[in-house]
Amino acid sequence: MKKTGMAKSDAKKLMGKMAAPGAAGFGNADNAAVDKREQRKRDQALGLVPFAVKLNGELVKQLHALATERGLDLNETVADVLAKGLAA
């Protein structure tokens, strides 16, 4: 492979790393990401259970808007809305 081909290949690898999920901290060594396994253990210790549902897009937009309005993350907002709905 020619020198220019090697440089192009290296550039593609670098661009792939930058576009990968979690690349916001790309180049920052002090940005330690939490391991998925460790996060799962933390969630289990808190009694959290993953629960996937399919919702209408408009409903999801409303939930996102409510979460930003309240200053909470989406998980807390959905849990609060569900708890209030079930209590009613």
PDB file of C-alpha atoms in Angstrom:
ATOM      1  CA  MET A   1       0.000   0.000   0.000  1.00  0.00           C
ATOM      2  CA  LYS A   2       1.249   3.469  -0.855  1.00  0.00           C
ATOM      3  CA  LYS A   3       1.945   6.116   1.735  1.00  0.00           C
ATOM      4  CA  THR A   4      -1.155   8.105   0.720  1.00  0.00           C
ATOM      5  CA  GLY A   5      -3.291   4.971   0.958  1.00  0.00           C
ATOM      6  CA  MET A   6      -2.014   4.339   4.483  1.00  0.00           C
ATOM      7  CA  ALA A   7      -2.782   7.928   5.490  1.00  0.00           C
ATOM      8  CA  LYS A   8      -6.296   7.632   4.041  1.00  0.00           C
ATOM      9  CA  SER A   9      -6.857   4.380   5.920  1.00  0.00           C
ATOM     10  CA  ASP A  10      -5.680   5.949   9.185  1.00  0.00           C
ATOM     11  CA  ALA A  11      -7.969   8.931   8.623  1.00  0.00           C
ATOM     12  CA  LYS A  12     -10.961   6.616   8.083  1.00  0.00           C
ATOM     13  CA  LYS A  13     -10.190   4.798  11.338  1.00  0.00           C
ATOM     14  CA  LEU A  14      -9.964   8.109  13.182  1.00  0.00           C
ATOM     15  CA  MET A  15     -13.242   9.353  11.716  1.00  0.00           C
ATOM     16  CA  GLY A  16     -14.901   6.065  12.668  1.00  0.00           C
ATOM     17  CA  LYS A  17     -13.788   6.502  16.263  1.00  0.00           C
ATOM     18  CA  MET A  18     -15.092  10.060  16.352  1.00  0.00           C
ATOM     19  CA  ALA A  19     -18.514   9.043  15.009  1.00  0.00           C
ATOM     20  CA  ALA A  20     -18.837   6.120  17.434  1.00  0.00           C
ATOM     21  CA  PRO A  21     -21.268   6.340  20.365  1.00  0.00           C
ATOM     22  CA  GLY A  22     -19.684   7.893  23.415  1.00  0.00           C
ATOM     23  CA  ALA A  23     -17.245   9.890  21.314  1.00  0.00           C
ATOM     24  CA  ALA A  24     -18.150  13.152  23.047  1.00  0.00           C
ATOM     25  CA  GLY A  25     -15.146  12.670  25.291  1.00  0.00           C
ATOM     26  CA  PHE A  26     -12.885  11.769  22.356  1.00  0.00           C
ATOM     27  CA  GLY A  27      -9.343  12.742  23.196  1.00  0.00           C
ATOM     28  CA  ASN A  28     -10.070  13.393  26.879  1.00  0.00           C
ATOM     29  CA  ALA A  29      -8.273  10.809  28.987  1.00  0.00           C
ATOM     30  CA  ASP A  30      -9.791  12.154  32.224  1.00  0.00           C
ATOM     31  CA  ASN A  31     -13.338  11.523  30.913  1.00  0.00           C
ATOM     32  CA  ALA A  32     -13.804   8.053  32.401  1.00  0.00           C
ATOM     33  CA  ALA A  33     -16.928   6.399  31.008  1.00  0.00           C
ATOM     34  CA  VAL A  34     -18.857   4.049  33.253  1.00  0.00           C
ATOM     35  CA  ASP A  35     -18.676   0.445  32.117  1.00  0.00           C
ATOM     36  CA  LYS A  36     -22.066  -0.962  31.062  1.00  0.00           C
ATOM     37  CA  ARG A  37     -21.668  -3.892  33.433  1.00  0.00           C
ATOM     38  CA  GLU A  38     -20.897  -1.535  36.313  1.00  0.00           C
ATOM     39  CA  GLN A  39     -23.888   0.644  35.431  1.00  0.00           C
ATOM     40  CA  ARG A  40     -26.141  -2.434  35.377  1.00  0.00           C
ATOM     41  CA  LYS A  41     -24.914  -3.394  38.868  1.00  0.00           C
ATOM     42  CA  ARG A  42     -25.639   0.122  40.139  1.00  0.00           C
ATOM     43  CA  ASP A  43     -29.131   0.040  38.640  1.00  0.00           C
ATOM     44  CA  GLN A  44     -29.846  -3.371  40.179  1.00  0.00           C
ATOM     45  CA  ALA A  45     -28.681  -2.127  43.582  1.00  0.00           C
ATOM     46  CA  LEU A  46     -31.212   0.711  43.276  1.00  0.00           C
ATOM     47  CA  GLY A  47     -33.947  -1.762  42.343  1.00  0.00           C
ATOM     48  CA  LEU A  48     -34.220  -0.477  38.769  1.00  0.00           C
ATOM     49  CA  VAL A  49     -35.424  -2.873  36.076  1.00  0.00           C
ATOM     50  CA  PRO A  50     -35.047  -2.235  32.326  1.00  0.00           C
ATOM     51  CA  PHE A  51     -38.498  -1.953  30.753  1.00  0.00           C
ATOM     52  CA  ALA A  52     -38.777  -1.286  27.026  1.00  0.00           C
ATOM     53  CA  VAL A  53     -41.997  -0.069  25.465  1.00  0.00           C
ATOM     54  CA  LYS A  54     -42.979   1.342  22.085  1.00  0.00           C
ATOM     55  CA  LEU A  55     -44.705   4.699  22.283  1.00  0.00           C
ATOM     56  CA  ASN A  56     -46.219   7.142  19.828  1.00  0.00           C
ATOM     57  CA  GLY A  57     -43.696   9.745  18.631  1.00  0.00           C
ATOM     58  CA  GLU A  58     -45.835  12.655  19.833  1.00  0.00           C
ATOM     59  CA  LEU A  59     -46.071  11.135  23.302  1.00  0.00           C
ATOM     60  CA  VAL A  60     -42.289  10.762  23.427  1.00  0.00           C
ATOM     61  CA  LYS A  61     -41.865  14.416  22.433  1.00  0.00           C
ATOM     62  CA  GLN A  62     -44.216  15.426  25.257  1.00  0.00           C
ATOM     63  CA  LEU A  63     -42.230  13.324  27.719  1.00  0.00           C
ATOM     64  CA  HIS A  64     -38.957  14.892  26.579  1.00  0.00           C
ATOM     65  CA  ALA A  65     -40.455  18.381  26.887  1.00  0.00           C
ATOM     66  CA  LEU A  66     -41.759  17.604  30.366  1.00  0.00           C
ATOM     67  CA  ALA A  67     -38.369  16.234  31.421  1.00  0.00           C
ATOM     68  CA  THR A  68     -36.521  19.354  30.253  1.00  0.00           C
ATOM     69  CA  GLU A  69     -39.173  21.582  31.847  1.00  0.00           C
ATOM     70  CA  ARG A  70     -38.758  19.845  35.204  1.00  0.00           C
ATOM     71  CA  GLY A  71     -34.983  19.571  34.891  1.00  0.00           C
ATOM     72  CA  LEU A  72     -35.069  15.796  35.387  1.00  0.00           C
ATOM     73  CA  ASP A  73     -33.807  12.990  33.208  1.00  0.00           C
ATOM     74  CA  LEU A  74     -36.251  11.014  31.110  1.00  0.00           C
ATOM     75  CA  ASN A  75     -36.220   7.941  33.381  1.00  0.00           C
ATOM     76  CA  GLU A  76     -37.260   9.952  36.435  1.00  0.00           C
ATOM     77  CA  THR A  77     -39.943  11.807  34.489  1.00  0.00           C
ATOM     78  CA  VAL A  78     -41.500   8.645  33.053  1.00  0.00           C
ATOM     79  CA  ALA A  79     -41.452   6.962  36.477  1.00  0.00           C
ATOM     80  CA  ASP A  80     -43.168   9.992  38.023  1.00  0.00           C
ATOM     81  CA  VAL A  81     -45.833  10.181  35.300  1.00  0.00           C
ATOM     82  CA  LEU A  82     -46.515   6.432  35.555  1.00  0.00           C
ATOM     83  CA  ALA A  83     -46.752   6.537  39.349  1.00  0.00           C
ATOM     84  CA  LYS A  84     -49.209   9.448  39.249  1.00  0.00           C
ATOM     85  CA  GLY A  85     -51.249   7.804  36.490  1.00  0.00           C
ATOM     86  CA  LEU A  86     -51.482   4.492  38.320  1.00  0.00           C
ATOM     87  CA  ALA A  87     -52.395   6.192  41.596  1.00  0.00           C
ATOM     88  CA  ALA A  88     -55.308   8.040  39.954  1.00  0.00           C
TER      89      ALA A  88
END
